Amino acid sequence: MSLTIKINDKDLQTSLANYQNLYEPEFCNFGGYQRITEAYEDGDNIYVYIFGGNAADSYFSKLIFDKTNGYVASIVADYESLSKYGCFGSHFIGF
């Protein structure tokens, strides 16, 4: 299975295996502070930040894409790391 990301009318195919540990992503922030999925472009790179999970399964991730080649890598911080460094508040800017 694959996930297609469209950038400037160009389709980049990526494998769903790259994202199988990213579940319950947050797209809305109803009811108090909650980070939501965001994407940013920087030169030839696109960064997608995903906050998701629930309670002790919460995570924060950064997916890195190259505009030409598609998926490059991901960085995922799990609940333990987020909790240890106090990253559940609005002051956490990500990585």
PDB file of N, CA and C in Angstrom:
ATOM      1  N   MET A   1       0.838  -1.172   0.000  1.00  0.00           N
ATOM      2  CA  MET A   1       0.000   0.000   0.000  1.00  0.00           C
ATOM      3  C   MET A   1       0.885   1.237   0.000  1.00  0.00           C
ATOM      4  N   SER A   2       0.342   2.320  -0.546  1.00  0.00           N
ATOM      5  CA  SER A   2       1.128   3.537  -0.613  1.00  0.00           C
ATOM      6  C   SER A   2       0.282   4.755  -0.260  1.00  0.00           C
ATOM      7  N   LEU A   3       0.983   5.821   0.016  1.00  0.00           N
ATOM      8  CA  LEU A   3       0.372   7.113   0.288  1.00  0.00           C
ATOM      9  C   LEU A   3       0.909   8.053  -0.774  1.00  0.00           C
ATOM     10  N   THR A   4       0.028   8.784  -1.438  1.00  0.00           N
ATOM     11  CA  THR A   4       0.449   9.725  -2.459  1.00  0.00           C
ATOM     12  C   THR A   4       0.354  11.135  -1.907  1.00  0.00           C
ATOM     13  N   ILE A   5       1.426  11.869  -2.058  1.00  0.00           N
ATOM     14  CA  ILE A   5       1.469  13.265  -1.648  1.00  0.00           C
ATOM     15  C   ILE A   5       1.638  14.095  -2.913  1.00  0.00           C
ATOM     16  N   LYS A   6       0.775  15.085  -3.082  1.00  0.00           N
ATOM     17  CA  LYS A   6       0.808  15.908  -4.292  1.00  0.00           C
ATOM     18  C   LYS A   6       1.465  17.236  -3.965  1.00  0.00           C
ATOM     19  N   ILE A   7       2.533  17.565  -4.709  1.00  0.00           N
ATOM     20  CA  ILE A   7       3.261  18.812  -4.541  1.00  0.00           C
ATOM     21  C   ILE A   7       3.408  19.460  -5.905  1.00  0.00           C
ATOM     22  N   ASN A   8       2.812  20.644  -6.061  1.00  0.00           N
ATOM     23  CA  ASN A   8       2.877  21.359  -7.346  1.00  0.00           C
ATOM     24  C   ASN A   8       2.487  20.462  -8.518  1.00  0.00           C
ATOM     25  N   ASP A   9       1.368  19.780  -8.383  1.00  0.00           N
ATOM     26  CA  ASP A   9       0.842  18.880  -9.413  1.00  0.00           C
ATOM     27  C   ASP A   9       1.735  17.680  -9.709  1.00  0.00           C
ATOM     28  N   LYS A  10       2.694  17.398  -8.852  1.00  0.00           N
ATOM     29  CA  LYS A  10       3.542  16.220  -9.005  1.00  0.00           C
ATOM     30  C   LYS A  10       3.210  15.249  -7.886  1.00  0.00           C
ATOM     31  N   ASP A  11       2.936  13.994  -8.236  1.00  0.00           N
ATOM     32  CA  ASP A  11       2.618  12.962  -7.253  1.00  0.00           C
ATOM     33  C   ASP A  11       3.882  12.276  -6.769  1.00  0.00           C
ATOM     34  N   LEU A  12       4.056  12.238  -5.435  1.00  0.00           N
ATOM     35  CA  LEU A  12       5.157  11.507  -4.830  1.00  0.00           C
ATOM     36  C   LEU A  12       4.561  10.303  -4.110  1.00  0.00           C
ATOM     37  N   GLN A  13       4.946   9.107  -4.520  1.00  0.00           N
ATOM     38  CA  GLN A  13       4.476   7.873  -3.909  1.00  0.00           C
ATOM     39  C   GLN A  13       5.377   7.510  -2.740  1.00  0.00           C
ATOM     40  N   THR A  14       4.776   7.178  -1.622  1.00  0.00           N
ATOM     41  CA  THR A  14       5.538   6.724  -0.465  1.00  0.00           C
ATOM     42  C   THR A  14       4.860   5.478   0.089  1.00  0.00           C
ATOM     43  N   SER A  15       5.632   4.663   0.749  1.00  0.00           N
ATOM     44  CA  SER A  15       5.112   3.424   1.314  1.00  0.00           C
ATOM     45  C   SER A  15       4.415   3.687   2.644  1.00  0.00           C
ATOM     46  N   LEU A  16       3.265   3.082   2.856  1.00  0.00           N
ATOM     47  CA  LEU A  16       2.568   3.221   4.137  1.00  0.00           C
ATOM     48  C   LEU A  16       3.354   2.604   5.282  1.00  0.00           C
ATOM     49  N   ALA A  17       4.277   1.736   4.980  1.00  0.00           N
ATOM     50  CA  ALA A  17       5.110   1.141   6.025  1.00  0.00           C
ATOM     51  C   ALA A  17       5.903   2.216   6.770  1.00  0.00           C
ATOM     52  N   ASN A  18       6.163   3.350   6.121  1.00  0.00           N
ATOM     53  CA  ASN A  18       6.888   4.446   6.765  1.00  0.00           C
ATOM     54  C   ASN A  18       6.069   5.117   7.865  1.00  0.00           C
ATOM     55  N   TYR A  19       4.751   4.912   7.875  1.00  0.00           N
ATOM     56  CA  TYR A  19       3.869   5.635   8.791  1.00  0.00           C
ATOM     57  C   TYR A  19       3.045   4.717   9.689  1.00  0.00           C
ATOM     58  N   GLN A  20       3.315   3.442   9.717  1.00  0.00           N
ATOM     59  CA  GLN A  20       2.452   2.503  10.431  1.00  0.00           C
ATOM     60  C   GLN A  20       2.418   2.724  11.935  1.00  0.00           C
ATOM     61  N   ASN A  21       3.394   3.430  12.503  1.00  0.00           N
ATOM     62  CA  ASN A  21       3.377   3.696  13.941  1.00  0.00           C
ATOM     63  C   ASN A  21       2.740   5.052  14.270  1.00  0.00           C
ATOM     64  N   LEU A  22       2.207   5.749  13.278  1.00  0.00           N
ATOM     65  CA  LEU A  22       1.564   7.042  13.492  1.00  0.00           C
ATOM     66  C   LEU A  22       0.054   6.848  13.389  1.00  0.00           C
ATOM     67  N   TYR A  23      -0.611   6.799  14.525  1.00  0.00           N
ATOM     68  CA  TYR A  23      -2.035   6.517  14.570  1.00  0.00           C
ATOM     69  C   TYR A  23      -2.754   7.661  15.273  1.00  0.00           C
ATOM     70  N   GLU A  24      -4.018   7.775  15.033  1.00  0.00           N
ATOM     71  CA  GLU A  24      -4.860   8.802  15.635  1.00  0.00           C
ATOM     72  C   GLU A  24      -4.230  10.195  15.556  1.00  0.00           C
ATOM     73  N   PRO A  25      -3.832  10.646  14.354  1.00  0.00           N
ATOM     74  CA  PRO A  25      -3.283  11.997  14.248  1.00  0.00           C
ATOM     75  C   PRO A  25      -4.360  13.042  14.548  1.00  0.00           C
ATOM     76  N   GLU A  26      -3.949  14.161  15.130  1.00  0.00           N
ATOM     77  CA  GLU A  26      -4.871  15.233  15.475  1.00  0.00           C
ATOM     78  C   GLU A  26      -4.930  16.253  14.337  1.00  0.00           C
ATOM     79  N   PHE A  27      -6.132  16.476  13.812  1.00  0.00           N
ATOM     80  CA  PHE A  27      -6.324  17.454  12.752  1.00  0.00           C
ATOM     81  C   PHE A  27      -7.115  18.661  13.238  1.00  0.00           C
ATOM     82  N   CYS A  28      -7.737  18.562  14.395  1.00  0.00           N
ATOM     83  CA  CYS A  28      -8.525  19.652  14.970  1.00  0.00           C
ATOM     84  C   CYS A  28      -8.099  19.847  16.420  1.00  0.00           C
ATOM     85  N   ASN A  29      -8.265  21.053  16.934  1.00  0.00           N
ATOM     86  CA  ASN A  29      -7.886  21.292  18.322  1.00  0.00           C
ATOM     87  C   ASN A  29      -9.076  21.766  19.150  1.00  0.00           C
ATOM     88  N   PHE A  30     -10.155  21.021  19.107  1.00  0.00           N
ATOM     89  CA  PHE A  30     -11.323  21.341  19.910  1.00  0.00           C
ATOM     90  C   PHE A  30     -11.047  21.031  21.374  1.00  0.00           C
ATOM     91  N   GLY A  31     -11.501  21.886  22.256  1.00  0.00           N
ATOM     92  CA  GLY A  31     -11.433  21.602  23.694  1.00  0.00           C
ATOM     93  C   GLY A  31     -10.064  21.759  24.287  1.00  0.00           C
ATOM     94  N   GLY A  32      -9.596  22.984  24.440  1.00  0.00           N
ATOM     95  CA  GLY A  32      -8.323  23.198  25.107  1.00  0.00           C
ATOM     96  C   GLY A  32      -7.153  23.123  24.157  1.00  0.00           C
ATOM     97  N   TYR A  33      -5.966  23.251  24.732  1.00  0.00           N
ATOM     98  CA  TYR A  33      -4.757  23.244  23.911  1.00  0.00           C
ATOM     99  C   TYR A  33      -4.458  21.848  23.385  1.00  0.00           C
ATOM    100  N   GLN A  34      -4.197  21.783  22.121  1.00  0.00           N
ATOM    101  CA  GLN A  34      -3.798  20.516  21.514  1.00  0.00           C
ATOM    102  C   GLN A  34      -3.083  20.827  20.214  1.00  0.00           C
ATOM    103  N   ARG A  35      -1.916  20.256  20.013  1.00  0.00           N
ATOM    104  CA  ARG A  35      -1.185  20.464  18.762  1.00  0.00           C
ATOM    105  C   ARG A  35      -1.908  19.718  17.653  1.00  0.00           C
ATOM    106  N   ILE A  36      -1.863  20.276  16.471  1.00  0.00           N
ATOM    107  CA  ILE A  36      -2.490  19.624  15.335  1.00  0.00           C
ATOM    108  C   ILE A  36      -1.448  19.389  14.242  1.00  0.00           C
ATOM    109  N   THR A  37      -1.821  18.608  13.247  1.00  0.00           N
ATOM    110  CA  THR A  37      -0.943  18.315  12.128  1.00  0.00           C
ATOM    111  C   THR A  37      -0.696  19.591  11.321  1.00  0.00           C
ATOM    112  N   GLU A  38       0.583  19.854  11.026  1.00  0.00           N
ATOM    113  CA  GLU A  38       0.979  21.040  10.279  1.00  0.00           C
ATOM    114  C   GLU A  38       2.045  20.653   9.270  1.00  0.00           C
ATOM    115  N   ALA A  39       2.166  21.407   8.176  1.00  0.00           N
ATOM    116  CA  ALA A  39       3.199  21.156   7.171  1.00  0.00           C
ATOM    117  C   ALA A  39       3.883  22.476   6.810  1.00  0.00           C
ATOM    118  N   TYR A  40       5.206  22.398   6.607  1.00  0.00           N
ATOM    119  CA  TYR A  40       5.997  23.571   6.261  1.00  0.00           C
ATOM    120  C   TYR A  40       6.955  23.222   5.133  1.00  0.00           C
ATOM    121  N   GLU A  41       7.228  24.202   4.302  1.00  0.00           N
ATOM    122  CA  GLU A  41       8.150  24.036   3.184  1.00  0.00           C
ATOM    123  C   GLU A  41       9.411  24.845   3.472  1.00  0.00           C
ATOM    124  N   ASP A  42      10.576  24.255   3.194  1.00  0.00           N
ATOM    125  CA  ASP A  42      11.850  24.942   3.374  1.00  0.00           C
ATOM    126  C   ASP A  42      12.774  24.490   2.251  1.00  0.00           C
ATOM    127  N   GLY A  43      12.928  25.314   1.248  1.00  0.00           N
ATOM    128  CA  GLY A  43      13.753  24.937   0.099  1.00  0.00           C
ATOM    129  C   GLY A  43      13.161  23.732  -0.610  1.00  0.00           C
ATOM    130  N   ASP A  44      13.957  22.676  -0.760  1.00  0.00           N
ATOM    131  CA  ASP A  44      13.486  21.455  -1.412  1.00  0.00           C
ATOM    132  C   ASP A  44      12.857  20.468  -0.442  1.00  0.00           C
ATOM    133  N   ASN A  45      12.746  20.846   0.820  1.00  0.00           N
ATOM    134  CA  ASN A  45      12.188  19.943   1.829  1.00  0.00           C
ATOM    135  C   ASN A  45      10.803  20.372   2.278  1.00  0.00           C
ATOM    136  N   ILE A  46      10.011  19.380   2.647  1.00  0.00           N
ATOM    137  CA  ILE A  46       8.709  19.606   3.252  1.00  0.00           C
ATOM    138  C   ILE A  46       8.707  18.839   4.561  1.00  0.00           C
ATOM    139  N   TYR A  47       8.295  19.516   5.630  1.00  0.00           N
ATOM    140  CA  TYR A  47       8.246  18.921   6.958  1.00  0.00           C
ATOM    141  C   TYR A  47       6.788  18.840   7.399  1.00  0.00           C
ATOM    142  N   VAL A  48       6.359  17.648   7.771  1.00  0.00           N
ATOM    143  CA  VAL A  48       4.996  17.449   8.261  1.00  0.00           C
ATOM    144  C   VAL A  48       5.104  17.057   9.731  1.00  0.00           C
ATOM    145  N   TYR A  49       4.504  17.881  10.594  1.00  0.00           N
ATOM    146  CA  TYR A  49       4.509  17.641  12.035  1.00  0.00           C
ATOM    147  C   TYR A  49       3.178  17.035  12.430  1.00  0.00           C
ATOM    148  N   ILE A  50       3.220  15.891  13.078  1.00  0.00           N
ATOM    149  CA  ILE A  50       1.998  15.186  13.474  1.00  0.00           C
ATOM    150  C   ILE A  50       2.041  14.931  14.970  1.00  0.00           C
ATOM    151  N   PHE A  51       1.003  15.383  15.662  1.00  0.00           N
ATOM    152  CA  PHE A  51       0.826  15.063  17.074  1.00  0.00           C
ATOM    153  C   PHE A  51      -0.361  14.119  17.136  1.00  0.00           C
ATOM    154  N   GLY A  52      -0.243  13.030  17.845  1.00  0.00           N
ATOM    155  CA  GLY A  52      -1.347  12.080  17.868  1.00  0.00           C
ATOM    156  C   GLY A  52      -1.284  11.139  19.047  1.00  0.00           C
ATOM    157  N   GLY A  53      -2.092  10.104  18.962  1.00  0.00           N
ATOM    158  CA  GLY A  53      -2.193   9.136  20.033  1.00  0.00           C
ATOM    159  C   GLY A  53      -3.183   9.601  21.076  1.00  0.00           C
ATOM    160  N   ASN A  54      -3.214   8.880  22.193  1.00  0.00           N
ATOM    161  CA  ASN A  54      -4.154   9.202  23.256  1.00  0.00           C
ATOM    162  C   ASN A  54      -3.524   8.834  24.595  1.00  0.00           C
ATOM    163  N   ALA A  55      -3.514   9.776  25.523  1.00  0.00           N
ATOM    164  CA  ALA A  55      -2.989   9.568  26.876  1.00  0.00           C
ATOM    165  C   ALA A  55      -1.550   9.036  26.815  1.00  0.00           C
ATOM    166  N   ALA A  56      -1.281   7.876  27.397  1.00  0.00           N
ATOM    167  CA  ALA A  56       0.080   7.343  27.455  1.00  0.00           C
ATOM    168  C   ALA A  56       0.601   6.847  26.108  1.00  0.00           C
ATOM    169  N   ASP A  57      -0.231   6.878  25.077  1.00  0.00           N
ATOM    170  CA  ASP A  57       0.210   6.514  23.727  1.00  0.00           C
ATOM    171  C   ASP A  57       0.489   7.744  22.871  1.00  0.00           C
ATOM    172  N   SER A  58       0.511   8.931  23.481  1.00  0.00           N
ATOM    173  CA  SER A  58       0.739  10.168  22.732  1.00  0.00           C
ATOM    174  C   SER A  58       2.136  10.178  22.119  1.00  0.00           C
ATOM    175  N   TYR A  59       2.256  10.864  20.986  1.00  0.00           N
ATOM    176  CA  TYR A  59       3.550  10.992  20.308  1.00  0.00           C
ATOM    177  C   TYR A  59       3.574  12.314  19.549  1.00  0.00           C
ATOM    178  N   PHE A  60       4.769  12.744  19.184  1.00  0.00           N
ATOM    179  CA  PHE A  60       4.975  13.888  18.314  1.00  0.00           C
ATOM    180  C   PHE A  60       5.954  13.438  17.255  1.00  0.00           C
ATOM    181  N   SER A  61       5.636  13.688  15.993  1.00  0.00           N
ATOM    182  CA  SER A  61       6.511  13.211  14.927  1.00  0.00           C
ATOM    183  C   SER A  61       6.773  14.294  13.896  1.00  0.00           C
ATOM    184  N   LYS A  62       7.868  14.118  13.208  1.00  0.00           N
ATOM    185  CA  LYS A  62       8.245  14.995  12.109  1.00  0.00           C
ATOM    186  C   LYS A  62       8.567  14.093  10.923  1.00  0.00           C
ATOM    187  N   LEU A  63       7.812  14.251   9.840  1.00  0.00           N
ATOM    188  CA  LEU A  63       8.077  13.512   8.607  1.00  0.00           C
ATOM    189  C   LEU A  63       8.813  14.447   7.664  1.00  0.00           C
ATOM    190  N   ILE A  64       9.843  13.968   7.036  1.00  0.00           N
ATOM    191  CA  ILE A  64      10.663  14.782   6.155  1.00  0.00           C
ATOM    192  C   ILE A  64      10.536  14.244   4.730  1.00  0.00           C
ATOM    193  N   PHE A  65      10.191  15.145   3.811  1.00  0.00           N
ATOM    194  CA  PHE A  65      10.038  14.796   2.404  1.00  0.00           C
ATOM    195  C   PHE A  65      10.920  15.696   1.557  1.00  0.00           C
ATOM    196  N   ASP A  66      11.446  15.152   0.502  1.00  0.00           N
ATOM    197  CA  ASP A  66      12.164  15.897  -0.520  1.00  0.00           C
ATOM    198  C   ASP A  66      11.179  16.085  -1.677  1.00  0.00           C
ATOM    199  N   LYS A  67      11.099  17.276  -2.243  1.00  0.00           N
ATOM    200  CA  LYS A  67      10.125  17.550  -3.303  1.00  0.00           C
ATOM    201  C   LYS A  67      10.319  16.672  -4.537  1.00  0.00           C
ATOM    202  N   THR A  68      11.520  16.200  -4.752  1.00  0.00           N
ATOM    203  CA  THR A  68      11.799  15.377  -5.930  1.00  0.00           C
ATOM    204  C   THR A  68      11.653  13.893  -5.654  1.00  0.00           C
ATOM    205  N   ASN A  69      12.193  13.438  -4.526  1.00  0.00           N
ATOM    206  CA  ASN A  69      12.272  12.005  -4.265  1.00  0.00           C
ATOM    207  C   ASN A  69      11.243  11.471  -3.278  1.00  0.00           C
ATOM    208  N   GLY A  70      10.491  12.348  -2.630  1.00  0.00           N
ATOM    209  CA  GLY A  70       9.481  11.882  -1.687  1.00  0.00           C
ATOM    210  C   GLY A  70      10.014  11.710  -0.279  1.00  0.00           C
ATOM    211  N   TYR A  71       9.546  10.666   0.394  1.00  0.00           N
ATOM    212  CA  TYR A  71       9.869  10.421   1.798  1.00  0.00           C
ATOM    213  C   TYR A  71      11.366  10.271   2.019  1.00  0.00           C
ATOM    214  N   VAL A  72      11.895  10.963   3.047  1.00  0.00           N
ATOM    215  CA  VAL A  72      13.309  10.876   3.403  1.00  0.00           C
ATOM    216  C   VAL A  72      13.474  10.170   4.746  1.00  0.00           C
ATOM    217  N   ALA A  73      12.780  10.668   5.785  1.00  0.00           N
ATOM    218  CA  ALA A  73      12.952  10.103   7.123  1.00  0.00           C
ATOM    219  C   ALA A  73      11.846  10.605   8.044  1.00  0.00           C
ATOM    220  N   SER A  74      11.828  10.037   9.252  1.00  0.00           N
ATOM    221  CA  SER A  74      10.902  10.519  10.276  1.00  0.00           C
ATOM    222  C   SER A  74      11.602  10.531  11.623  1.00  0.00           C
ATOM    223  N   ILE A  75      11.125  11.410  12.498  1.00  0.00           N
ATOM    224  CA  ILE A  75      11.594  11.481  13.875  1.00  0.00           C
ATOM    225  C   ILE A  75      10.336  11.384  14.728  1.00  0.00           C
ATOM    226  N   VAL A  76      10.324  10.485  15.691  1.00  0.00           N
ATOM    227  CA  VAL A  76       9.144  10.306  16.534  1.00  0.00           C
ATOM    228  C   VAL A  76       9.560  10.330  17.999  1.00  0.00           C
ATOM    229  N   ALA A  77       8.888  11.187  18.781  1.00  0.00           N
ATOM    230  CA  ALA A  77       9.090  11.223  20.234  1.00  0.00           C
ATOM    231  C   ALA A  77       7.850  10.630  20.874  1.00  0.00           C
ATOM    232  N   ASP A  78       8.040   9.643  21.729  1.00  0.00           N
ATOM    233  CA  ASP A  78       6.900   8.980  22.362  1.00  0.00           C
ATOM    234  C   ASP A  78       6.514   9.672  23.670  1.00  0.00           C
ATOM    235  N   TYR A  79       5.480   9.148  24.310  1.00  0.00           N
ATOM    236  CA  TYR A  79       4.933   9.742  25.537  1.00  0.00           C
ATOM    237  C   TYR A  79       5.992   9.922  26.622  1.00  0.00           C
ATOM    238  N   GLU A  80       6.823   8.911  26.823  1.00  0.00           N
ATOM    239  CA  GLU A  80       7.825   8.991  27.889  1.00  0.00           C
ATOM    240  C   GLU A  80       8.739  10.196  27.701  1.00  0.00           C
ATOM    241  N   SER A  81       9.255  10.371  26.483  1.00  0.00           N
ATOM    242  CA  SER A  81      10.143  11.508  26.216  1.00  0.00           C
ATOM    243  C   SER A  81       9.406  12.833  26.327  1.00  0.00           C
ATOM    244  N   LEU A  82       8.192  12.894  25.787  1.00  0.00           N
ATOM    245  CA  LEU A  82       7.412  14.130  25.854  1.00  0.00           C
ATOM    246  C   LEU A  82       7.107  14.509  27.297  1.00  0.00           C
ATOM    247  N   SER A  83       6.766  13.532  28.109  1.00  0.00           N
ATOM    248  CA  SER A  83       6.428  13.774  29.508  1.00  0.00           C
ATOM    249  C   SER A  83       7.659  14.186  30.317  1.00  0.00           C
ATOM    250  N   LYS A  84       8.750  13.489  30.102  1.00  0.00           N
ATOM    251  CA  LYS A  84       9.984  13.749  30.845  1.00  0.00           C
ATOM    252  C   LYS A  84      10.459  15.195  30.687  1.00  0.00           C
ATOM    253  N   TYR A  85      10.300  15.739  29.492  1.00  0.00           N
ATOM    254  CA  TYR A  85      10.791  17.086  29.217  1.00  0.00           C
ATOM    255  C   TYR A  85       9.681  18.137  29.194  1.00  0.00           C
ATOM    256  N   GLY A  86       8.484  17.786  29.686  1.00  0.00           N
ATOM    257  CA  GLY A  86       7.392  18.749  29.816  1.00  0.00           C
ATOM    258  C   GLY A  86       6.926  19.328  28.494  1.00  0.00           C
ATOM    259  N   CYS A  87       6.749  18.476  27.491  1.00  0.00           N
ATOM    260  CA  CYS A  87       6.440  18.940  26.140  1.00  0.00           C
ATOM    261  C   CYS A  87       4.956  18.902  25.789  1.00  0.00           C
ATOM    262  N   PHE A  88       4.074  18.817  26.750  1.00  0.00           N
ATOM    263  CA  PHE A  88       2.656  18.759  26.435  1.00  0.00           C
ATOM    264  C   PHE A  88       1.985  20.131  26.459  1.00  0.00           C
ATOM    265  N   GLY A  89       2.700  21.169  26.804  1.00  0.00           N
ATOM    266  CA  GLY A  89       2.120  22.505  26.865  1.00  0.00           C
ATOM    267  C   GLY A  89       2.304  23.277  25.574  1.00  0.00           C
ATOM    268  N   SER A  90       1.737  24.464  25.538  1.00  0.00           N
ATOM    269  CA  SER A  90       1.780  25.284  24.332  1.00  0.00           C
ATOM    270  C   SER A  90       3.191  25.840  24.054  1.00  0.00           C
ATOM    271  N   HIS A  91       4.104  25.749  25.029  1.00  0.00           N
ATOM    272  CA  HIS A  91       5.456  26.259  24.843  1.00  0.00           C
ATOM    273  C   HIS A  91       6.346  25.324  24.020  1.00  0.00           C
ATOM    274  N   PHE A  92       5.923  24.096  23.793  1.00  0.00           N
ATOM    275  CA  PHE A  92       6.718  23.137  23.024  1.00  0.00           C
ATOM    276  C   PHE A  92       6.618  23.477  21.540  1.00  0.00           C
ATOM    277  N   ILE A  93       7.755  23.797  20.918  1.00  0.00           N
ATOM    278  CA  ILE A  93       7.745  24.211  19.507  1.00  0.00           C
ATOM    279  C   ILE A  93       8.063  23.078  18.548  1.00  0.00           C
ATOM    280  N   GLY A  94       8.377  21.918  19.067  1.00  0.00           N
ATOM    281  CA  GLY A  94       8.688  20.790  18.197  1.00  0.00           C
ATOM    282  C   GLY A  94      10.175  20.668  17.938  1.00  0.00           C
ATOM    283  N   PHE A  95      10.512  19.892  16.931  1.00  0.00           N
ATOM    284  CA  PHE A  95      11.922  19.699  16.585  1.00  0.00           C
ATOM    285  C   PHE A  95      12.074  19.666  15.081  1.00  0.00           C
TER     286      PHE A  95
END
